JSON list of C-alpha atoms in Angstrom, two decimals:
[
{"chain": "A", "resi": 5, "resn": "MET", "atom": "CA", "xyz": [-53.79, -74.91, 10.97]},
{"chain": "A", "resi": 6, "resn": "ALA", "atom": "CA", "xyz": [-52.43, -71.45, 11.57]},
{"chain": "A", "resi": 7, "resn": "TYR", "atom": "CA", "xyz": [-54.28, -68.31, 12.56]},
{"chain": "A", "resi": 8, "resn": "VAL", "atom": "CA", "xyz": [-53.42, -64.64, 12.90]},
{"chain": "A", "resi": 9, "resn": "VAL", "atom": "CA", "xyz": [-55.30, -63.08, 15.77]},
{"chain": "A", "resi": 10, "resn": "GLY", "atom": "CA", "xyz": [-55.18, -59.45, 16.80]},
{"chain": "A", "resi": 11, "resn": "ARG", "atom": "CA", "xyz": [-56.75, -56.83, 18.97]},
{"chain": "A", "resi": 12, "resn": "PHE", "atom": "CA", "xyz": [-59.28, -54.69, 17.07]},
{"chain": "A", "resi": 13, "resn": "GLY", "atom": "CA", "xyz": [-62.65, -53.04, 17.58]},
{"chain": "A", "resi": 14, "resn": "ILE", "atom": "CA", "xyz": [-65.81, -54.71, 16.31]},
{"chain": "A", "resi": 15, "resn": "ALA", "atom": "CA", "xyz": [-65.98, -52.59, 13.12]},
{"chain": "A", "resi": 16, "resn": "SER", "atom": "CA", "xyz": [-62.44, -53.57, 12.19]},
{"chain": "A", "resi": 17, "resn": "ALA", "atom": "CA", "xyz": [-63.26, -57.21, 12.79]},
{"chain": "A", "resi": 18, "resn": "LEU", "atom": "CA", "xyz": [-66.18, -56.92, 10.41]},
{"chain": "A", "resi": 19, "resn": "ASN", "atom": "CA", "xyz": [-63.90, -55.29, 7.82]},
{"chain": "A", "resi": 20, "resn": "GLN", "atom": "CA", "xyz": [-61.76, -58.44, 7.99]},
{"chain": "A", "resi": 21, "resn": "ALA", "atom": "CA", "xyz": [-64.82, -60.72, 7.70]},
{"chain": "A", "resi": 22, "resn": "LYS", "atom": "CA", "xyz": [-64.01, -64.28, 6.74]},
{"chain": "A", "resi": 23, "resn": "LEU", "atom": "CA", "xyz": [-65.75, -66.44, 4.19]},
{"chain": "A", "resi": 24, "resn": "CYS", "atom": "CA", "xyz": [-65.24, -69.94, 5.58]},
{"chain": "A", "resi": 25, "resn": "SER", "atom": "CA", "xyz": [-66.35, -73.14, 3.92]},
{"chain": "A", "resi": 26, "resn": "PRO", "atom": "CA", "xyz": [-66.81, -76.02, 6.37]},
{"chain": "A", "resi": 27, "resn": "VAL", "atom": "CA", "xyz": [-66.74, -78.47, 3.46]},
{"chain": "A", "resi": 28, "resn": "ALA", "atom": "CA", "xyz": [-63.47, -77.24, 1.98]},
{"chain": "A", "resi": 29, "resn": "LEU", "atom": "CA", "xyz": [-61.99, -76.35, 5.37]},
{"chain": "A", "resi": 30, "resn": "SER", "atom": "CA", "xyz": [-60.49, -73.22, 3.88]},
{"chain": "A", "resi": 31, "resn": "CYS", "atom": "CA", "xyz": [-60.77, -69.53, 4.61]},
{"chain": "A", "resi": 32, "resn": "SER", "atom": "CA", "xyz": [-60.34, -66.37, 2.61]},
{"chain": "A", "resi": 33, "resn": "THR", "atom": "CA", "xyz": [-60.45, -62.74, 3.66]},
{"chain": "A", "resi": 34, "resn": "ALA", "atom": "CA", "xyz": [-61.88, -59.70, 1.97]},
{"chain": "A", "resi": 35, "resn": "GLY", "atom": "CA", "xyz": [-58.37, -58.23, 1.86]},
{"chain": "A", "resi": 36, "resn": "ASN", "atom": "CA", "xyz": [-54.82, -59.35, 2.51]},
{"chain": "A", "resi": 37, "resn": "ARG", "atom": "CA", "xyz": [-53.89, -56.59, 4.95]},
{"chain": "A", "resi": 38, "resn": "TYR", "atom": "CA", "xyz": [-53.22, -57.68, 8.50]},
{"chain": "A", "resi": 39, "resn": "SER", "atom": "CA", "xyz": [-54.23, -54.42, 10.11]},
{"chain": "A", "resi": 40, "resn": "THR", "atom": "CA", "xyz": [-57.18, -52.10, 9.71]},
{"chain": "A", "resi": 41, "resn": "ALA", "atom": "CA", "xyz": [-58.18, -48.62, 10.83]},
{"chain": "A", "resi": 42, "resn": "PRO", "atom": "CA", "xyz": [-59.02, -48.17, 14.50]},
{"chain": "A", "resi": 43, "resn": "ALA", "atom": "CA", "xyz": [-62.62, -48.73, 15.50]},
{"chain": "A", "resi": 44, "resn": "ALA", "atom": "CA", "xyz": [-64.49, -46.79, 18.13]},
{"chain": "A", "resi": 45, "resn": "GLY", "atom": "CA", "xyz": [-66.14, -49.90, 19.61]},
{"chain": "A", "resi": 46, "resn": "LYS", "atom": "CA", "xyz": [-64.77, -51.50, 22.72]},
{"chain": "A", "resi": 47, "resn": "SER", "atom": "CA", "xyz": [-65.77, -54.57, 24.66]},
{"chain": "A", "resi": 48, "resn": "ARG", "atom": "CA", "xyz": [-67.68, -54.23, 27.93]},
{"chain": "A", "resi": 49, "resn": "SER", "atom": "CA", "xyz": [-64.44, -54.17, 29.93]},
{"chain": "A", "resi": 50, "resn": "GLY", "atom": "CA", "xyz": [-63.13, -51.23, 27.90]},
{"chain": "A", "resi": 51, "resn": "VAL", "atom": "CA", "xyz": [-60.46, -53.41, 26.27]},
{"chain": "A", "resi": 52, "resn": "LYS", "atom": "CA", "xyz": [-60.25, -53.58, 22.49]},
{"chain": "A", "resi": 53, "resn": "ASN", "atom": "CA", "xyz": [-61.54, -56.86, 21.11]},
{"chain": "A", "resi": 54, "resn": "ILE", "atom": "CA", "xyz": [-59.22, -59.63, 19.95]},
{"chain": "A", "resi": 55, "resn": "VAL", "atom": "CA", "xyz": [-60.16, -60.88, 16.49]},
{"chain": "A", "resi": 56, "resn": "LEU", "atom": "CA", "xyz": [-59.14, -63.70, 14.19]},
{"chain": "A", "resi": 57, "resn": "VAL", "atom": "CA", "xyz": [-57.31, -62.14, 11.24]},
{"chain": "A", "resi": 58, "resn": "GLU", "atom": "CA", "xyz": [-56.47, -65.17, 9.07]},
{"chain": "A", "resi": 59, "resn": "GLY", "atom": "CA", "xyz": [-56.02, -68.93, 9.15]},
{"chain": "A", "resi": 60, "resn": "VAL", "atom": "CA", "xyz": [-54.33, -71.68, 7.12]},
{"chain": "A", "resi": 61, "resn": "ARG", "atom": "CA", "xyz": [-53.93, -75.46, 7.46]},
{"chain": "A", "resi": 62, "resn": "THR", "atom": "CA", "xyz": [-52.07, -78.31, 5.86]},
{"chain": "A", "resi": 63, "resn": "PRO", "atom": "CA", "xyz": [-54.19, -80.67, 3.74]},
{"chain": "A", "resi": 64, "resn": "PHE", "atom": "CA", "xyz": [-55.81, -83.76, 5.25]},
{"chain": "A", "resi": 65, "resn": "LEU", "atom": "CA", "xyz": [-54.01, -86.94, 4.20]},
{"chain": "A", "resi": 66, "resn": "LEU", "atom": "CA", "xyz": [-54.37, -90.58, 5.16]},
{"chain": "A", "resi": 67, "resn": "SER", "atom": "CA", "xyz": [-52.22, -91.59, 8.10]},
{"chain": "A", "resi": 68, "resn": "GLY", "atom": "CA", "xyz": [-48.90, -93.13, 7.11]},
{"chain": "A", "resi": 69, "resn": "THR", "atom": "CA", "xyz": [-48.76, -91.48, 3.65]},
{"chain": "A", "resi": 70, "resn": "LYS", "atom": "CA", "xyz": [-47.07, -88.24, 2.51]},
{"chain": "A", "resi": 71, "resn": "TYR", "atom": "CA", "xyz": [-46.57, -86.86, 6.04]},
{"chain": "A", "resi": 72, "resn": "ASN", "atom": "CA", "xyz": [-45.11, -90.14, 7.29]},
{"chain": "A", "resi": 73, "resn": "ASN", "atom": "CA", "xyz": [-41.51, -88.87, 7.45]},
{"chain": "A", "resi": 74, "resn": "LEU", "atom": "CA", "xyz": [-42.35, -85.43, 8.84]},
{"chain": "A", "resi": 75, "resn": "MET", "atom": "CA", "xyz": [-42.14, -84.36, 12.46]},
{"chain": "A", "resi": 76, "resn": "PRO", "atom": "CA", "xyz": [-44.90, -82.24, 14.06]},
{"chain": "A", "resi": 77, "resn": "HIS", "atom": "CA", "xyz": [-42.67, -79.15, 13.98]},
{"chain": "A", "resi": 78, "resn": "ASP", "atom": "CA", "xyz": [-42.17, -79.63, 10.21]},
{"chain": "A", "resi": 79, "resn": "LEU", "atom": "CA", "xyz": [-45.94, -79.39, 9.68]},
{"chain": "A", "resi": 80, "resn": "GLN", "atom": "CA", "xyz": [-46.12, -76.40, 12.03]},
{"chain": "A", "resi": 81, "resn": "ARG", "atom": "CA", "xyz": [-43.29, -74.69, 10.13]},
{"chain": "A", "resi": 82, "resn": "MET", "atom": "CA", "xyz": [-45.19, -75.12, 6.85]},
{"chain": "A", "resi": 83, "resn": "ALA", "atom": "CA", "xyz": [-48.34, -73.66, 8.42]},
{"chain": "A", "resi": 84, "resn": "PHE", "atom": "CA", "xyz": [-46.40, -70.74, 9.97]},
{"chain": "A", "resi": 85, "resn": "LEU", "atom": "CA", "xyz": [-44.78, -69.80, 6.65]},
{"chain": "A", "resi": 86, "resn": "ALA", "atom": "CA", "xyz": [-47.99, -70.19, 4.63]},
{"chain": "A", "resi": 87, "resn": "LEU", "atom": "CA", "xyz": [-49.81, -67.97, 7.12]},
{"chain": "A", "resi": 88, "resn": "LEU", "atom": "CA", "xyz": [-47.17, -65.26, 6.93]},
{"chain": "A", "resi": 89, "resn": "ARG", "atom": "CA", "xyz": [-47.27, -65.36, 3.11]},
{"chain": "A", "resi": 90, "resn": "ARG", "atom": "CA", "xyz": [-51.06, -65.12, 3.09]},
{"chain": "A", "resi": 91, "resn": "THR", "atom": "CA", "xyz": [-51.30, -62.24, 5.56]},
{"chain": "A", "resi": 92, "resn": "GLY", "atom": "CA", "xyz": [-48.16, -60.30, 4.72]},
{"chain": "A", "resi": 93, "resn": "VAL", "atom": "CA", "xyz": [-47.28, -60.13, 8.43]},
{"chain": "A", "resi": 94, "resn": "PRO", "atom": "CA", "xyz": [-43.48, -60.04, 8.78]},
{"chain": "A", "resi": 95, "resn": "LYS", "atom": "CA", "xyz": [-41.84, -62.56, 11.12]},
{"chain": "A", "resi": 96, "resn": "GLU", "atom": "CA", "xyz": [-40.40, -59.68, 13.12]},
{"chain": "A", "resi": 97, "resn": "ALA", "atom": "CA", "xyz": [-43.94, -58.49, 13.98]},
{"chain": "A", "resi": 98, "resn": "ILE", "atom": "CA", "xyz": [-44.82, -61.74, 15.77]},
{"chain": "A", "resi": 99, "resn": "GLU", "atom": "CA", "xyz": [-44.36, -61.17, 19.49]},
{"chain": "A", "resi": 100, "resn": "TYR", "atom": "CA", "xyz": [-45.61, -64.45, 20.93]},
{"chain": "A", "resi": 101, "resn": "ILE", "atom": "CA", "xyz": [-46.08, -68.00, 19.61]},
{"chain": "A", "resi": 102, "resn": "VAL", "atom": "CA", "xyz": [-48.29, -70.70, 21.13]},
{"chain": "A", "resi": 103, "resn": "SER", "atom": "CA", "xyz": [-48.18, -74.09, 19.43]},
{"chain": "A", "resi": 104, "resn": "GLY", "atom": "CA", "xyz": [-48.90, -77.67, 20.32]},
{"chain": "A", "resi": 105, "resn": "SER", "atom": "CA", "xyz": [-49.71, -81.15, 19.13]},
{"chain": "A", "resi": 106, "resn": "VAL", "atom": "CA", "xyz": [-52.23, -83.78, 20.18]},
{"chain": "A", "resi": 107, "resn": "ILE", "atom": "CA", "xyz": [-49.57, -86.40, 20.84]},
{"chain": "A", "resi": 108, "resn": "ALA", "atom": "CA", "xyz": [-46.23, -85.13, 22.10]},
{"chain": "A", "resi": 109, "resn": "GLU", "atom": "CA", "xyz": [-43.20, -86.18, 20.06]},
{"chain": "A", "resi": 110, "resn": "PRO", "atom": "CA", "xyz": [-40.39, -87.29, 22.43]},
{"chain": "A", "resi": 111, "resn": "LYS", "atom": "CA", "xyz": [-37.66, -86.04, 20.05]},
{"chain": "A", "resi": 112, "resn": "THR", "atom": "CA", "xyz": [-38.85, -82.43, 20.33]},
{"chain": "A", "resi": 113, "resn": "CYS", "atom": "CA", "xyz": [-39.77, -81.23, 23.79]},
{"chain": "A", "resi": 114, "resn": "ASN", "atom": "CA", "xyz": [-41.07, -77.82, 22.64]},
{"chain": "A", "resi": 115, "resn": "VAL", "atom": "CA", "xyz": [-42.89, -78.06, 19.29]},
{"chain": "A", "resi": 116, "resn": "ALA", "atom": "CA", "xyz": [-43.57, -74.30, 19.35]},
{"chain": "A", "resi": 117, "resn": "ARG", "atom": "CA", "xyz": [-39.86, -73.42, 19.69]},
{"chain": "A", "resi": 118, "resn": "GLU", "atom": "CA", "xyz": [-38.73, -76.05, 17.14]},
{"chain": "A", "resi": 119, "resn": "ALA", "atom": "CA", "xyz": [-41.29, -74.93, 14.54]},
{"chain": "A", "resi": 120, "resn": "ALA", "atom": "CA", "xyz": [-40.53, -71.24, 15.10]},
{"chain": "A", "resi": 121, "resn": "LEU", "atom": "CA", "xyz": [-36.77, -71.70, 14.74]},
{"chain": "A", "resi": 122, "resn": "CYS", "atom": "CA", "xyz": [-37.21, -73.91, 11.64]},
{"chain": "A", "resi": 123, "resn": "ALA", "atom": "CA", "xyz": [-39.48, -71.23, 10.14]},
{"chain": "A", "resi": 124, "resn": "GLY", "atom": "CA", "xyz": [-36.82, -68.56, 10.70]},
{"chain": "A", "resi": 125, "resn": "PHE", "atom": "CA", "xyz": [-38.34, -66.71, 13.66]},
{"chain": "A", "resi": 126, "resn": "SER", "atom": "CA", "xyz": [-35.98, -65.01, 16.09]},
{"chain": "A", "resi": 127, "resn": "ASP", "atom": "CA", "xyz": [-34.71, -67.10, 18.98]},
{"chain": "A", "resi": 128, "resn": "ARG", "atom": "CA", "xyz": [-35.91, -64.20, 21.16]},
{"chain": "A", "resi": 129, "resn": "THR", "atom": "CA", "xyz": [-39.59, -64.73, 20.20]},
{"chain": "A", "resi": 130, "resn": "PRO", "atom": "CA", "xyz": [-41.31, -66.34, 23.21]},
{"chain": "A", "resi": 131, "resn": "CYS", "atom": "CA", "xyz": [-42.76, -69.77, 22.31]},
{"chain": "A", "resi": 132, "resn": "LEU", "atom": "CA", "xyz": [-45.14, -71.72, 24.52]},
{"chain": "A", "resi": 133, "resn": "PRO", "atom": "CA", "xyz": [-45.83, -75.41, 23.90]},
{"chain": "A", "resi": 134, "resn": "PHE", "atom": "CA", "xyz": [-49.48, -76.10, 24.62]},
{"chain": "A", "resi": 135, "resn": "ALA", "atom": "CA", "xyz": [-52.10, -78.79, 24.17]},
{"chain": "A", "resi": 136, "resn": "ALA", "atom": "CA", "xyz": [-53.90, -78.66, 20.84]},
{"chain": "A", "resi": 137, "resn": "THR", "atom": "CA", "xyz": [-57.23, -77.43, 22.14]},
{"chain": "A", "resi": 138, "resn": "GLY", "atom": "CA", "xyz": [-57.79, -74.68, 19.57]},
{"chain": "A", "resi": 139, "resn": "VAL", "atom": "CA", "xyz": [-59.88, -72.36, 21.69]},
{"chain": "A", "resi": 140, "resn": "ARG", "atom": "CA", "xyz": [-57.40, -72.53, 24.56]},
{"chain": "A", "resi": 141, "resn": "LEU", "atom": "CA", "xyz": [-54.54, -71.81, 22.17]},
{"chain": "A", "resi": 142, "resn": "VAL", "atom": "CA", "xyz": [-56.20, -68.67, 20.84]},
{"chain": "A", "resi": 143, "resn": "THR", "atom": "CA", "xyz": [-57.39, -67.40, 24.22]},
{"chain": "A", "resi": 144, "resn": "THR", "atom": "CA", "xyz": [-53.96, -68.01, 25.74]},
{"chain": "A", "resi": 145, "resn": "VAL", "atom": "CA", "xyz": [-52.23, -65.92, 23.10]},
{"chain": "A", "resi": 146, "resn": "ALA", "atom": "CA", "xyz": [-54.95, -63.23, 23.22]},
{"chain": "A", "resi": 147, "resn": "ASN", "atom": "CA", "xyz": [-54.64, -62.96, 27.01]},
{"chain": "A", "resi": 148, "resn": "ARG", "atom": "CA", "xyz": [-50.85, -62.74, 26.81]},
{"chain": "A", "resi": 149, "resn": "LEU", "atom": "CA", "xyz": [-51.13, -59.92, 24.24]},
{"chain": "A", "resi": 150, "resn": "ILE", "atom": "CA", "xyz": [-53.38, -58.01, 26.64]},
{"chain": "A", "resi": 151, "resn": "LYS", "atom": "CA", "xyz": [-51.40, -58.74, 29.83]},
{"chain": "A", "resi": 152, "resn": "GLU", "atom": "CA", "xyz": [-48.00, -58.00, 28.29]},
{"chain": "A", "resi": 153, "resn": "ASP", "atom": "CA", "xyz": [-49.21, -55.07, 26.14]},
{"chain": "A", "resi": 154, "resn": "LYS", "atom": "CA", "xyz": [-48.10, -56.83, 22.95]},
{"chain": "A", "resi": 155, "resn": "GLN", "atom": "CA", "xyz": [-49.55, -56.39, 19.46]},
{"chain": "A", "resi": 156, "resn": "ILE", "atom": "CA", "xyz": [-49.21, -59.62, 17.42]},
{"chain": "A", "resi": 157, "resn": "GLY", "atom": "CA", "xyz": [-48.93, -63.29, 18.40]},
{"chain": "A", "resi": 158, "resn": "LEU", "atom": "CA", "xyz": [-48.97, -66.60, 16.53]},
{"chain": "A", "resi": 159, "resn": "THR", "atom": "CA", "xyz": [-50.61, -69.84, 17.64]},
{"chain": "A", "resi": 160, "resn": "ALA", "atom": "CA", "xyz": [-50.50, -73.27, 16.05]},
{"chain": "A", "resi": 161, "resn": "ALA", "atom": "CA", "xyz": [-51.37, -76.91, 16.65]},
{"chain": "A", "resi": 162, "resn": "CYS", "atom": "CA", "xyz": [-50.55, -80.25, 15.09]},
{"chain": "A", "resi": 163, "resn": "ALA", "atom": "CA", "xyz": [-53.88, -82.10, 15.22]},
{"chain": "A", "resi": 164, "resn": "ALA", "atom": "CA", "xyz": [-54.74, -85.78, 14.92]},
{"chain": "A", "resi": 165, "resn": "GLY", "atom": "CA", "xyz": [-53.00, -87.41, 11.98]},
{"chain": "A", "resi": 166, "resn": "GLY", "atom": "CA", "xyz": [-50.29, -84.75, 11.96]},
{"chain": "A", "resi": 167, "resn": "HIS", "atom": "CA", "xyz": [-52.12, -81.82, 10.39]},
{"chain": "A", "resi": 168, "resn": "GLY", "atom": "CA", "xyz": [-50.26, -78.55, 11.00]},
{"chain": "A", "resi": 169, "resn": "HIS", "atom": "CA", "xyz": [-52.36, -75.49, 11.89]},
{"chain": "A", "resi": 170, "resn": "ALA", "atom": "CA", "xyz": [-51.18, -71.93, 12.66]},
{"chain": "A", "resi": 171, "resn": "MET", "atom": "CA", "xyz": [-52.84, -68.59, 13.48]},
{"chain": "A", "resi": 172, "resn": "ILE", "atom": "CA", "xyz": [-51.65, -64.98, 13.96]},
{"chain": "A", "resi": 173, "resn": "VAL", "atom": "CA", "xyz": [-53.36, -63.00, 16.72]},
{"chain": "A", "resi": 174, "resn": "GLU", "atom": "CA", "xyz": [-53.24, -59.21, 16.61]},
{"chain": "A", "resi": 175, "resn": "ARG", "atom": "CA", "xyz": [-54.53, -56.53, 18.93]},
{"chain": "A", "resi": 176, "resn": "TYR", "atom": "CA", "xyz": [-55.15, -52.95, 17.99]},
{"chain": "A", "resi": 177, "resn": "PRO", "atom": "CA", "xyz": [-52.94, -50.57, 19.98]},
{"chain": "A", "resi": 178, "resn": "SER", "atom": "CA", "xyz": [-54.77, -48.47, 22.54]},
{"chain": "A", "resi": 179, "resn": "LYS", "atom": "CA", "xyz": [-52.44, -45.52, 21.97]}
]
């Protein structure tokens, strides 16, 4: 699964409202833009809100079938690229990548770095390997965007059975 997350006000988040189907495990957005107009609303701390912009995932398959010969970073790469296609966010706009898998693959010590390089991201894009707890992945990238005054980050996980997930996180500039 892959998600684009960014920093926006509440009104902008509502403009990017998602229609998610828990049965189909798919999401669609009202538009395909990855940024919206600034909103006046701020969170209680005075910091613009971080919002989920878009998400994608690889299909569920039985263990030991079509994904059998793929590494976790291969699934992540597919999710990264599908997410960028869906959102229109250029690779160069991604400023931080957090990605992980449930079970670490000993052949690749940093699934985030391997997936990013295989997807064509710059070798200068910071990549953090992280456990696949989805909420922690998103909050980690959101906090890094705030702390490092960055705009767009990407987070991904390879969940049980080798399902690749990726997400782009974006924050609205305070300028």
